[in-house]
Amino acid sequence: NEGNEYFKEKDYGKAVLSYTEGLKKKCEDPELGAVLLTNRAAAHAHLGNYRSALNDAIQARRLKPTHLKAIVRGALCHLELKNFSEAIAWCEEGLQIDSREKKLLEARAKADKLKVNVGAASRVCCADPRIALFCPERNIKLVLGPSNEEEEMSDGLAEMSLDGFHSDNGMGAKVHLDVGGNLNWPVLFLYPEHEQTDFIAAFHENTRFIDHLMVMFAELPPWDLERKYLPGNLELYFEDEERAEMYEVNPEHTLLQVLQHQRYFVKAGTPTVLAFVKRSPFSKKYFSSKKVHRL
């Protein structure tokens, strides 16, 4: 109930924590467990934690294979993660339970289309057409982003709600100019060790990474069981996919300074950074097969 109240107030972070506390009680009722997991998946999705949301949907489906809301959320998360074949499979499974479920019919149609047109021509995902003009002035390199069909994937998540509640879609953020002429970007943080993500809807270009880390990790995330993800204990990187190389990011640098790096290319209007625990066994293994440019 506490989690539901936080969800209704759109405080999705606290909703996740509340549902997590409920799950820790290890209730033997599979129905309640499936509801807690499915509701936590909804909260994760609104935070942009699609991988975590998908994991919760998978667990909820294991507890109750016919839990339709879990299947719907799992299908939509697969869409967001561009796992089109998996999305179609989840849709087919759900449609066997309810052949008229609108969300699944729409998700299956989108997945079919995107699977075929995944290489189609794209456009930069910007709210303001002037963005493409301001980026060259700042020495920011843009790469064409998702097609109109891919943008529609987030629309499905807007329909994800709890029983009795409906929330606005929190994932439709795009880069925009503020009144001072500064760019504010949606930024995605990836945590490969735990397959988790964080999403910042409006990261001011002149704000430092460490400032956001201090807020994001003021409380340890529920998935950090070893209590390692502390602001001062993290290393940030971005990946140059063309060269298959990693570049370390100075947390004291602003977003603009990072975006101006000669090998940083902004894709789909959303800068992405990867976070690792310093000198962890996972990071050593992760970087062992990659060329890494450190500070």
PDB file of C-alpha atoms in Angstrom:
ATOM      1  CA  ASN A   1       0.000   0.000   0.000  1.00  0.00           C
ATOM      2  CA  GLU A   2       2.856   2.370   0.784  1.00  0.00           C
ATOM      3  CA  GLY A   3       4.410   1.625  -2.609  1.00  0.00           C
ATOM      4  CA  ASN A   4       1.088   2.268  -4.317  1.00  0.00           C
ATOM      5  CA  GLU A   5       0.822   5.665  -2.625  1.00  0.00           C
ATOM      6  CA  TYR A   6       4.327   6.654  -3.731  1.00  0.00           C
ATOM      7  CA  PHE A   7       3.521   5.460  -7.241  1.00  0.00           C
ATOM      8  CA  LYS A   8       0.348   7.573  -7.324  1.00  0.00           C
ATOM      9  CA  GLU A   9       2.451  10.568  -6.235  1.00  0.00           C
ATOM     10  CA  LYS A  10       4.920   9.748  -9.057  1.00  0.00           C
ATOM     11  CA  ASP A  11       7.721   9.225  -6.554  1.00  0.00           C
ATOM     12  CA  TYR A  12       8.853   6.108  -8.394  1.00  0.00           C
ATOM     13  CA  GLY A  13      12.163   5.762  -6.570  1.00  0.00           C
ATOM     14  CA  LYS A  14      10.458   5.432  -3.195  1.00  0.00           C
ATOM     15  CA  ALA A  15       7.838   3.163  -4.751  1.00  0.00           C
ATOM     16  CA  VAL A  16      10.620   0.799  -5.825  1.00  0.00           C
ATOM     17  CA  LEU A  17      12.045   0.799  -2.302  1.00  0.00           C
ATOM     18  CA  SER A  18       8.633   0.107  -0.758  1.00  0.00           C
ATOM     19  CA  TYR A  19       7.838  -2.787  -3.078  1.00  0.00           C
ATOM     20  CA  THR A  20      11.327  -4.144  -2.380  1.00  0.00           C
ATOM     21  CA  GLU A  21      10.661  -4.082   1.364  1.00  0.00           C
ATOM     22  CA  GLY A  22       7.431  -5.958   0.744  1.00  0.00           C
ATOM     23  CA  LEU A  23       9.240  -8.603  -1.288  1.00  0.00           C
ATOM     24  CA  LYS A  24      11.792  -9.054   1.500  1.00  0.00           C
ATOM     25  CA  LYS A  25       8.982 -10.415   3.676  1.00  0.00           C
ATOM     26  CA  LYS A  26       8.968 -13.488   1.391  1.00  0.00           C
ATOM     27  CA  CYS A  27       5.212 -13.952   1.496  1.00  0.00           C
ATOM     28  CA  GLU A  28       4.221 -17.461   0.437  1.00  0.00           C
ATOM     29  CA  ASP A  29       1.234 -16.168  -1.547  1.00  0.00           C
ATOM     30  CA  PRO A  30       2.341 -16.280  -5.230  1.00  0.00           C
ATOM     31  CA  GLU A  31      -0.466 -13.903  -6.210  1.00  0.00           C
ATOM     32  CA  LEU A  32       0.785 -11.174  -3.871  1.00  0.00           C
ATOM     33  CA  GLY A  33       4.384 -11.785  -4.880  1.00  0.00           C
ATOM     34  CA  ALA A  34       3.468 -11.416  -8.558  1.00  0.00           C
ATOM     35  CA  VAL A  35       1.611  -8.158  -7.844  1.00  0.00           C
ATOM     36  CA  LEU A  36       4.570  -6.712  -5.891  1.00  0.00           C
ATOM     37  CA  LEU A  37       7.010  -7.627  -8.665  1.00  0.00           C
ATOM     38  CA  THR A  38       4.734  -6.320 -11.400  1.00  0.00           C
ATOM     39  CA  ASN A  39       4.155  -3.041  -9.580  1.00  0.00           C
ATOM     40  CA  ARG A  40       7.892  -2.648  -8.984  1.00  0.00           C
ATOM     41  CA  ALA A  41       8.414  -3.288 -12.690  1.00  0.00           C
ATOM     42  CA  ALA A  42       6.033  -0.417 -13.452  1.00  0.00           C
ATOM     43  CA  ALA A  43       7.962   1.923 -11.138  1.00  0.00           C
ATOM     44  CA  HIS A  44      11.303   0.846 -12.629  1.00  0.00           C
ATOM     45  CA  ALA A  45       9.989   1.481 -16.125  1.00  0.00           C
ATOM     46  CA  HIS A  46       8.979   5.042 -15.243  1.00  0.00           C
ATOM     47  CA  LEU A  47      12.540   5.599 -13.988  1.00  0.00           C
ATOM     48  CA  GLY A  48      13.946   4.229 -17.239  1.00  0.00           C
ATOM     49  CA  ASN A  49      15.282   1.097 -15.568  1.00  0.00           C
ATOM     50  CA  TYR A  50      13.990  -1.163 -18.339  1.00  0.00           C
ATOM     51  CA  ARG A  51      16.361  -4.019 -17.564  1.00  0.00           C
ATOM     52  CA  SER A  52      15.253  -4.085 -13.930  1.00  0.00           C
ATOM     53  CA  ALA A  53      11.619  -3.811 -14.989  1.00  0.00           C
ATOM     54  CA  LEU A  54      12.048  -6.760 -17.336  1.00  0.00           C
ATOM     55  CA  ASN A  55      13.711  -8.848 -14.633  1.00  0.00           C
ATOM     56  CA  ASP A  56      10.770  -8.177 -12.314  1.00  0.00           C
ATOM     57  CA  ALA A  57       8.291  -9.094 -15.040  1.00  0.00           C
ATOM     58  CA  ILE A  58      10.148 -12.359 -15.615  1.00  0.00           C
ATOM     59  CA  GLN A  59      10.038 -13.205 -11.905  1.00  0.00           C
ATOM     60  CA  ALA A  60       6.345 -12.286 -11.676  1.00  0.00           C
ATOM     61  CA  ARG A  61       5.566 -14.545 -14.622  1.00  0.00           C
ATOM     62  CA  ARG A  62       7.409 -17.399 -12.920  1.00  0.00           C
ATOM     63  CA  LEU A  63       5.285 -16.959  -9.804  1.00  0.00           C
ATOM     64  CA  LYS A  64       2.063 -16.699 -11.792  1.00  0.00           C
ATOM     65  CA  PRO A  65       2.374 -17.635 -15.503  1.00  0.00           C
ATOM     66  CA  THR A  66      -1.075 -16.203 -16.290  1.00  0.00           C
ATOM     67  CA  HIS A  67      -0.438 -12.770 -14.738  1.00  0.00           C
ATOM     68  CA  LEU A  68      -1.301 -10.702 -17.812  1.00  0.00           C
ATOM     69  CA  LYS A  69       0.024  -7.368 -16.524  1.00  0.00           C
ATOM     70  CA  ALA A  70       3.462  -8.904 -16.007  1.00  0.00           C
ATOM     71  CA  ILE A  71       3.432 -10.225 -19.567  1.00  0.00           C
ATOM     72  CA  VAL A  72       2.366  -6.850 -20.965  1.00  0.00           C
ATOM     73  CA  ARG A  73       5.126  -5.052 -19.086  1.00  0.00           C
ATOM     74  CA  GLY A  74       7.698  -7.627 -20.116  1.00  0.00           C
ATOM     75  CA  ALA A  75       6.707  -7.245 -23.770  1.00  0.00           C
ATOM     76  CA  LEU A  76       6.924  -3.441 -23.598  1.00  0.00           C
ATOM     77  CA  CYS A  77      10.321  -3.581 -21.902  1.00  0.00           C
ATOM     78  CA  HIS A  78      11.622  -5.903 -24.631  1.00  0.00           C
ATOM     79  CA  LEU A  79      10.444  -3.298 -27.135  1.00  0.00           C
ATOM     80  CA  GLU A  80      12.341  -0.531 -25.343  1.00  0.00           C
ATOM     81  CA  LEU A  81      15.438  -2.728 -25.212  1.00  0.00           C
ATOM     82  CA  LYS A  82      14.998  -3.444 -28.942  1.00  0.00           C
ATOM     83  CA  ASN A  83      14.625  -7.186 -28.324  1.00  0.00           C
ATOM     84  CA  PHE A  84      11.976  -7.406 -31.018  1.00  0.00           C
ATOM     85  CA  SER A  85      11.849 -11.198 -31.343  1.00  0.00           C
ATOM     86  CA  GLU A  86      11.468 -11.596 -27.574  1.00  0.00           C
ATOM     87  CA  ALA A  87       8.781  -8.892 -27.528  1.00  0.00           C
ATOM     88  CA  ILE A  88       6.800 -10.785 -30.160  1.00  0.00           C
ATOM     89  CA  ALA A  89       7.124 -14.030 -28.187  1.00  0.00           C
ATOM     90  CA  TRP A  90       5.832 -12.378 -24.994  1.00  0.00           C
ATOM     91  CA  CYS A  91       2.946 -10.827 -26.916  1.00  0.00           C
ATOM     92  CA  GLU A  92       1.985 -14.201 -28.384  1.00  0.00           C
ATOM     93  CA  GLU A  93       2.048 -15.747 -24.916  1.00  0.00           C
ATOM     94  CA  GLY A  94      -0.185 -13.025 -23.493  1.00  0.00           C
ATOM     95  CA  LEU A  95      -2.617 -13.181 -26.413  1.00  0.00           C
ATOM     96  CA  GLN A  96      -3.163 -16.853 -25.665  1.00  0.00           C
ATOM     97  CA  ILE A  97      -4.559 -15.679 -22.319  1.00  0.00           C
ATOM     98  CA  ASP A  98      -6.539 -12.760 -23.760  1.00  0.00           C
ATOM     99  CA  SER A  99      -6.665 -12.566 -27.554  1.00  0.00           C
ATOM    100  CA  ARG A 100      -8.176  -9.055 -27.438  1.00  0.00           C
ATOM    101  CA  GLU A 101      -5.634  -7.410 -25.119  1.00  0.00           C
ATOM    102  CA  LYS A 102      -5.107  -4.067 -26.892  1.00  0.00           C
ATOM    103  CA  LYS A 103      -1.633  -3.314 -25.533  1.00  0.00           C
ATOM    104  CA  LEU A 104      -0.290  -6.690 -26.657  1.00  0.00           C
ATOM    105  CA  LEU A 105      -1.848  -6.404 -30.118  1.00  0.00           C
ATOM    106  CA  GLU A 106      -0.291  -2.971 -30.570  1.00  0.00           C
ATOM    107  CA  ALA A 107       3.076  -4.071 -29.155  1.00  0.00           C
ATOM    108  CA  ARG A 108       3.201  -7.098 -31.451  1.00  0.00           C
ATOM    109  CA  ALA A 109       2.441  -4.942 -34.499  1.00  0.00           C
ATOM    110  CA  LYS A 110       5.172  -2.457 -33.555  1.00  0.00           C
ATOM    111  CA  ALA A 111       7.698  -5.222 -32.885  1.00  0.00           C
ATOM    112  CA  ASP A 112       6.947  -6.843 -36.239  1.00  0.00           C
ATOM    113  CA  LYS A 113       7.411  -3.556 -38.058  1.00  0.00           C
ATOM    114  CA  LEU A 114      10.556  -2.516 -36.198  1.00  0.00           C
ATOM    115  CA  LYS A 115      12.139  -5.928 -36.636  1.00  0.00           C
ATOM    116  CA  VAL A 116      11.886  -5.452 -40.387  1.00  0.00           C
ATOM    117  CA  ASN A 117      12.677  -1.741 -40.501  1.00  0.00           C
ATOM    118  CA  VAL A 118      15.355  -1.602 -37.818  1.00  0.00           C
ATOM    119  CA  GLY A 119      17.842  -0.182 -40.331  1.00  0.00           C
ATOM    120  CA  ALA A 120      15.488   2.411 -41.756  1.00  0.00           C
ATOM    121  CA  ALA A 121      16.414   6.054 -42.160  1.00  0.00           C
ATOM    122  CA  SER A 122      16.243   8.009 -38.912  1.00  0.00           C
ATOM    123  CA  ARG A 123      16.134  11.508 -37.548  1.00  0.00           C
ATOM    124  CA  VAL A 124      17.647  13.234 -34.518  1.00  0.00           C
ATOM    125  CA  CYS A 125      15.378  12.874 -31.497  1.00  0.00           C
ATOM    126  CA  CYS A 126      15.067  16.536 -30.515  1.00  0.00           C
ATOM    127  CA  ALA A 127      12.177  18.504 -29.100  1.00  0.00           C
ATOM    128  CA  ASP A 128      13.392  21.746 -30.682  1.00  0.00           C
ATOM    129  CA  PRO A 129      14.548  21.805 -34.339  1.00  0.00           C
ATOM    130  CA  ARG A 130      17.175  24.382 -33.403  1.00  0.00           C
ATOM    131  CA  ILE A 131      19.078  21.744 -31.429  1.00  0.00           C
ATOM    132  CA  ALA A 132      20.824  20.524 -34.562  1.00  0.00           C
ATOM    133  CA  LEU A 133      22.095  24.076 -35.051  1.00  0.00           C
ATOM    134  CA  PHE A 134      23.273  24.590 -31.480  1.00  0.00           C
ATOM    135  CA  CYS A 135      25.236  21.320 -31.307  1.00  0.00           C
ATOM    136  CA  PRO A 136      27.851  22.196 -33.979  1.00  0.00           C
ATOM    137  CA  GLU A 137      28.410  25.517 -32.208  1.00  0.00           C
ATOM    138  CA  ARG A 138      29.274  23.525 -29.091  1.00  0.00           C
ATOM    139  CA  ASN A 139      31.371  20.996 -31.004  1.00  0.00           C
ATOM    140  CA  ILE A 140      28.885  18.206 -30.193  1.00  0.00           C
ATOM    141  CA  LYS A 141      28.611  15.399 -32.736  1.00  0.00           C
ATOM    142  CA  LEU A 142      25.129  14.002 -33.361  1.00  0.00           C
ATOM    143  CA  VAL A 143      24.206  10.634 -34.821  1.00  0.00           C
ATOM    144  CA  LEU A 144      20.801  10.063 -36.361  1.00  0.00           C
ATOM    145  CA  GLY A 145      18.361   8.663 -33.798  1.00  0.00           C
ATOM    146  CA  PRO A 146      15.310   6.430 -33.693  1.00  0.00           C
ATOM    147  CA  SER A 147      12.591   6.424 -36.319  1.00  0.00           C
ATOM    148  CA  ASN A 148       9.025   7.523 -35.685  1.00  0.00           C
ATOM    149  CA  GLU A 149       8.053   3.912 -35.123  1.00  0.00           C
ATOM    150  CA  GLU A 150      10.696   3.439 -32.453  1.00  0.00           C
ATOM    151  CA  GLU A 151       9.586   6.599 -30.666  1.00  0.00           C
ATOM    152  CA  GLU A 152       6.135   5.063 -30.408  1.00  0.00           C
ATOM    153  CA  MET A 153       7.550   2.331 -28.177  1.00  0.00           C
ATOM    154  CA  SER A 154       7.561   4.690 -25.224  1.00  0.00           C
ATOM    155  CA  ASP A 155       3.880   5.364 -25.785  1.00  0.00           C
ATOM    156  CA  GLY A 156       3.124   1.830 -24.649  1.00  0.00           C
ATOM    157  CA  LEU A 157       4.880   2.450 -21.362  1.00  0.00           C
ATOM    158  CA  ALA A 158       2.642   5.443 -20.787  1.00  0.00           C
ATOM    159  CA  GLU A 159      -0.221   2.984 -20.425  1.00  0.00           C
ATOM    160  CA  MET A 160       1.552   0.940 -17.765  1.00  0.00           C
ATOM    161  CA  SER A 161      -0.265   1.533 -14.492  1.00  0.00           C
ATOM    162  CA  LEU A 162      -1.145  -0.050 -11.206  1.00  0.00           C
ATOM    163  CA  ASP A 163      -4.588  -1.380 -10.446  1.00  0.00           C
ATOM    164  CA  GLY A 164      -6.701   1.713  -9.983  1.00  0.00           C
ATOM    165  CA  PHE A 165      -3.930   4.148 -10.920  1.00  0.00           C
ATOM    166  CA  HIS A 166      -2.660   5.674 -14.142  1.00  0.00           C
ATOM    167  CA  SER A 167       0.524   7.699 -14.471  1.00  0.00           C
ATOM    168  CA  ASP A 168       1.942   9.938 -17.143  1.00  0.00           C
ATOM    169  CA  ASN A 169       4.794   8.519 -19.140  1.00  0.00           C
ATOM    170  CA  GLY A 170       8.029   9.719 -17.545  1.00  0.00           C
ATOM    171  CA  MET A 171      10.235   8.422 -20.362  1.00  0.00           C
ATOM    172  CA  GLY A 172       9.400  10.843 -23.158  1.00  0.00           C
ATOM    173  CA  ALA A 173      12.241  13.244 -22.289  1.00  0.00           C
ATOM    174  CA  LYS A 174      14.155  14.910 -25.115  1.00  0.00           C
ATOM    175  CA  VAL A 175      17.010  17.377 -25.309  1.00  0.00           C
ATOM    176  CA  HIS A 176      15.710  20.920 -25.029  1.00  0.00           C
ATOM    177  CA  LEU A 177      16.850  24.529 -24.728  1.00  0.00           C
ATOM    178  CA  ASP A 178      16.071  26.338 -21.492  1.00  0.00           C
ATOM    179  CA  VAL A 179      15.284  30.026 -21.204  1.00  0.00           C
ATOM    180  CA  GLY A 180      18.974  30.778 -20.753  1.00  0.00           C
ATOM    181  CA  GLY A 181      19.893  29.155 -24.050  1.00  0.00           C
ATOM    182  CA  ASN A 182      21.474  26.112 -22.369  1.00  0.00           C
ATOM    183  CA  LEU A 183      20.920  22.529 -23.485  1.00  0.00           C
ATOM    184  CA  ASN A 184      19.352  20.009 -21.105  1.00  0.00           C
ATOM    185  CA  TRP A 185      19.830  16.393 -22.140  1.00  0.00           C
ATOM    186  CA  PRO A 186      18.195  13.100 -21.210  1.00  0.00           C
ATOM    187  CA  VAL A 187      21.133  10.965 -20.021  1.00  0.00           C
ATOM    188  CA  LEU A 188      21.227   7.214 -19.511  1.00  0.00           C
ATOM    189  CA  PHE A 189      23.522   5.619 -16.915  1.00  0.00           C
ATOM    190  CA  LEU A 190      24.288   1.917 -17.387  1.00  0.00           C
ATOM    191  CA  TYR A 191      25.562  -0.438 -14.656  1.00  0.00           C
ATOM    192  CA  PRO A 192      26.756  -3.515 -16.589  1.00  0.00           C
ATOM    193  CA  GLU A 193      27.677  -5.544 -13.505  1.00  0.00           C
ATOM    194  CA  HIS A 194      24.062  -5.611 -12.340  1.00  0.00           C
ATOM    195  CA  GLU A 195      22.309  -4.999 -15.678  1.00  0.00           C
ATOM    196  CA  GLN A 196      20.659  -1.905 -14.195  1.00  0.00           C
ATOM    197  CA  THR A 197      20.075   1.595 -15.539  1.00  0.00           C
ATOM    198  CA  ASP A 198      19.344   5.110 -14.317  1.00  0.00           C
ATOM    199  CA  PHE A 199      17.681   7.805 -16.396  1.00  0.00           C
ATOM    200  CA  ILE A 200      18.075  11.548 -15.882  1.00  0.00           C
ATOM    201  CA  ALA A 201      15.434  13.399 -17.859  1.00  0.00           C
ATOM    202  CA  ALA A 202      17.116  16.847 -17.866  1.00  0.00           C
ATOM    203  CA  PHE A 203      20.891  16.898 -17.306  1.00  0.00           C
ATOM    204  CA  HIS A 204      22.024  20.545 -17.643  1.00  0.00           C
ATOM    205  CA  GLU A 205      25.033  20.764 -19.922  1.00  0.00           C
ATOM    206  CA  ASN A 206      27.031  22.771 -17.367  1.00  0.00           C
ATOM    207  CA  THR A 207      26.372  20.390 -14.466  1.00  0.00           C
ATOM    208  CA  ARG A 208      29.132  18.019 -13.338  1.00  0.00           C
ATOM    209  CA  PHE A 209      28.684  14.265 -13.302  1.00  0.00           C
ATOM    210  CA  ILE A 210      29.721  14.054  -9.656  1.00  0.00           C
ATOM    211  CA  ASP A 211      26.803  16.330  -8.726  1.00  0.00           C
ATOM    212  CA  HIS A 212      24.317  13.865 -10.171  1.00  0.00           C
ATOM    213  CA  LEU A 213      26.119  10.878  -8.657  1.00  0.00           C
ATOM    214  CA  MET A 214      25.826  12.452  -5.203  1.00  0.00           C
ATOM    215  CA  VAL A 215      22.045  12.667  -5.651  1.00  0.00           C
ATOM    216  CA  MET A 216      21.558   9.305  -7.382  1.00  0.00           C
ATOM    217  CA  PHE A 217      23.484   7.421  -4.703  1.00  0.00           C
ATOM    218  CA  ALA A 218      22.461   9.417  -1.648  1.00  0.00           C
ATOM    219  CA  GLU A 219      20.732   6.145  -0.776  1.00  0.00           C
ATOM    220  CA  LEU A 220      22.151   2.836  -1.923  1.00  0.00           C
ATOM    221  CA  PRO A 221      20.022   1.213  -4.634  1.00  0.00           C
ATOM    222  CA  PRO A 222      18.179  -1.977  -3.620  1.00  0.00           C
ATOM    223  CA  TRP A 223      20.211  -4.050  -6.093  1.00  0.00           C
ATOM    224  CA  ASP A 224      23.543  -3.011  -4.522  1.00  0.00           C
ATOM    225  CA  LEU A 225      23.593  -5.774  -1.924  1.00  0.00           C
ATOM    226  CA  GLU A 226      27.355  -5.412  -1.339  1.00  0.00           C
ATOM    227  CA  ARG A 227      27.007  -1.641  -0.731  1.00  0.00           C
ATOM    228  CA  LYS A 228      29.719  -0.765  -3.237  1.00  0.00           C
ATOM    229  CA  TYR A 229      27.987   1.906  -5.319  1.00  0.00           C
ATOM    230  CA  LEU A 230      29.116   5.031  -3.497  1.00  0.00           C
ATOM    231  CA  PRO A 231      29.748   8.276  -5.460  1.00  0.00           C
ATOM    232  CA  GLY A 232      33.464   8.296  -4.710  1.00  0.00           C
ATOM    233  CA  ASN A 233      33.851   4.609  -5.476  1.00  0.00           C
ATOM    234  CA  LEU A 234      32.681   4.759  -9.085  1.00  0.00           C
ATOM    235  CA  GLU A 235      34.382   5.135 -12.453  1.00  0.00           C
ATOM    236  CA  LEU A 236      32.522   6.456 -15.487  1.00  0.00           C
ATOM    237  CA  TYR A 237      33.192   5.593 -19.122  1.00  0.00           C
ATOM    238  CA  PHE A 238      31.743   6.076 -22.563  1.00  0.00           C
ATOM    239  CA  GLU A 239      32.187   3.665 -25.440  1.00  0.00           C
ATOM    240  CA  ASP A 240      33.392   4.450 -28.946  1.00  0.00           C
ATOM    241  CA  GLU A 241      31.484   1.699 -30.725  1.00  0.00           C
ATOM    242  CA  GLU A 242      33.097   2.392 -34.089  1.00  0.00           C
ATOM    243  CA  ARG A 243      36.547   1.623 -32.698  1.00  0.00           C
ATOM    244  CA  ALA A 244      35.394  -0.686 -29.880  1.00  0.00           C
ATOM    245  CA  GLU A 245      37.282   1.466 -27.358  1.00  0.00           C
ATOM    246  CA  MET A 246      36.389   2.797 -23.894  1.00  0.00           C
ATOM    247  CA  TYR A 247      37.154   6.285 -22.588  1.00  0.00           C
ATOM    248  CA  GLU A 248      37.179   7.137 -18.892  1.00  0.00           C
ATOM    249  CA  VAL A 249      35.140  10.179 -17.880  1.00  0.00           C
ATOM    250  CA  ASN A 250      36.304  12.616 -15.202  1.00  0.00           C
ATOM    251  CA  PRO A 251      33.364  12.922 -12.728  1.00  0.00           C
ATOM    252  CA  GLU A 252      34.417  16.518 -12.075  1.00  0.00           C
ATOM    253  CA  HIS A 253      33.757  17.397 -15.713  1.00  0.00           C
ATOM    254  CA  THR A 254      30.470  18.818 -16.924  1.00  0.00           C
ATOM    255  CA  LEU A 255      28.248  17.036 -19.390  1.00  0.00           C
ATOM    256  CA  LEU A 256      29.227  19.561 -22.074  1.00  0.00           C
ATOM    257  CA  GLN A 257      32.929  18.854 -21.557  1.00  0.00           C
ATOM    258  CA  VAL A 258      32.303  15.133 -22.061  1.00  0.00           C
ATOM    259  CA  LEU A 259      30.082  15.626 -25.103  1.00  0.00           C
ATOM    260  CA  GLN A 260      32.814  17.760 -26.687  1.00  0.00           C
ATOM    261  CA  HIS A 261      35.290  14.862 -26.590  1.00  0.00           C
ATOM    262  CA  GLN A 262      36.545  14.140 -30.096  1.00  0.00           C
ATOM    263  CA  ARG A 263      35.306  10.523 -29.925  1.00  0.00           C
ATOM    264  CA  TYR A 264      31.925  11.110 -28.269  1.00  0.00           C
ATOM    265  CA  PHE A 265      28.950  10.732 -30.586  1.00  0.00           C
ATOM    266  CA  VAL A 266      25.451  11.434 -29.252  1.00  0.00           C
ATOM    267  CA  LYS A 267      23.056   8.800 -30.555  1.00  0.00           C
ATOM    268  CA  ALA A 268      19.258   9.160 -30.631  1.00  0.00           C
ATOM    269  CA  GLY A 269      19.513  12.419 -28.695  1.00  0.00           C
ATOM    270  CA  THR A 270      20.465  10.563 -25.492  1.00  0.00           C
ATOM    271  CA  PRO A 271      24.040  10.581 -24.143  1.00  0.00           C
ATOM    272  CA  THR A 272      25.006   7.337 -22.404  1.00  0.00           C
ATOM    273  CA  VAL A 273      27.673   6.598 -19.795  1.00  0.00           C
ATOM    274  CA  LEU A 274      28.681   3.354 -18.088  1.00  0.00           C
ATOM    275  CA  ALA A 275      29.473   3.157 -14.367  1.00  0.00           C
ATOM    276  CA  PHE A 276      31.733   0.597 -12.677  1.00  0.00           C
ATOM    277  CA  VAL A 277      33.029   0.081  -9.154  1.00  0.00           C
ATOM    278  CA  LYS A 278      36.708   1.017  -9.038  1.00  0.00           C
ATOM    279  CA  ARG A 279      39.103  -1.915  -9.350  1.00  0.00           C
ATOM    280  CA  SER A 280      36.295  -4.444  -8.988  1.00  0.00           C
ATOM    281  CA  PRO A 281      36.799  -7.980 -10.328  1.00  0.00           C
ATOM    282  CA  PHE A 282      33.911  -7.395 -12.737  1.00  0.00           C
ATOM    283  CA  SER A 283      35.404  -4.219 -14.215  1.00  0.00           C
ATOM    284  CA  LYS A 284      38.816  -5.862 -14.639  1.00  0.00           C
ATOM    285  CA  LYS A 285      37.215  -8.732 -16.525  1.00  0.00           C
ATOM    286  CA  TYR A 286      34.967  -6.383 -18.524  1.00  0.00           C
ATOM    287  CA  PHE A 287      37.908  -4.264 -19.708  1.00  0.00           C
ATOM    288  CA  SER A 288      40.296  -7.170 -20.273  1.00  0.00           C
ATOM    289  CA  SER A 289      39.223  -7.557 -23.901  1.00  0.00           C
ATOM    290  CA  LYS A 290      38.842  -3.845 -24.670  1.00  0.00           C
ATOM    291  CA  LYS A 291      41.164  -0.977 -25.364  1.00  0.00           C
ATOM    292  CA  VAL A 292      40.686   1.522 -22.543  1.00  0.00           C
ATOM    293  CA  HIS A 293      41.740   5.184 -22.493  1.00  0.00           C
ATOM    294  CA  ARG A 294      42.083   6.164 -18.851  1.00  0.00           C
ATOM    295  CA  LEU A 295      42.474   9.603 -17.315  1.00  0.00           C
TER     296      LEU A 295
END
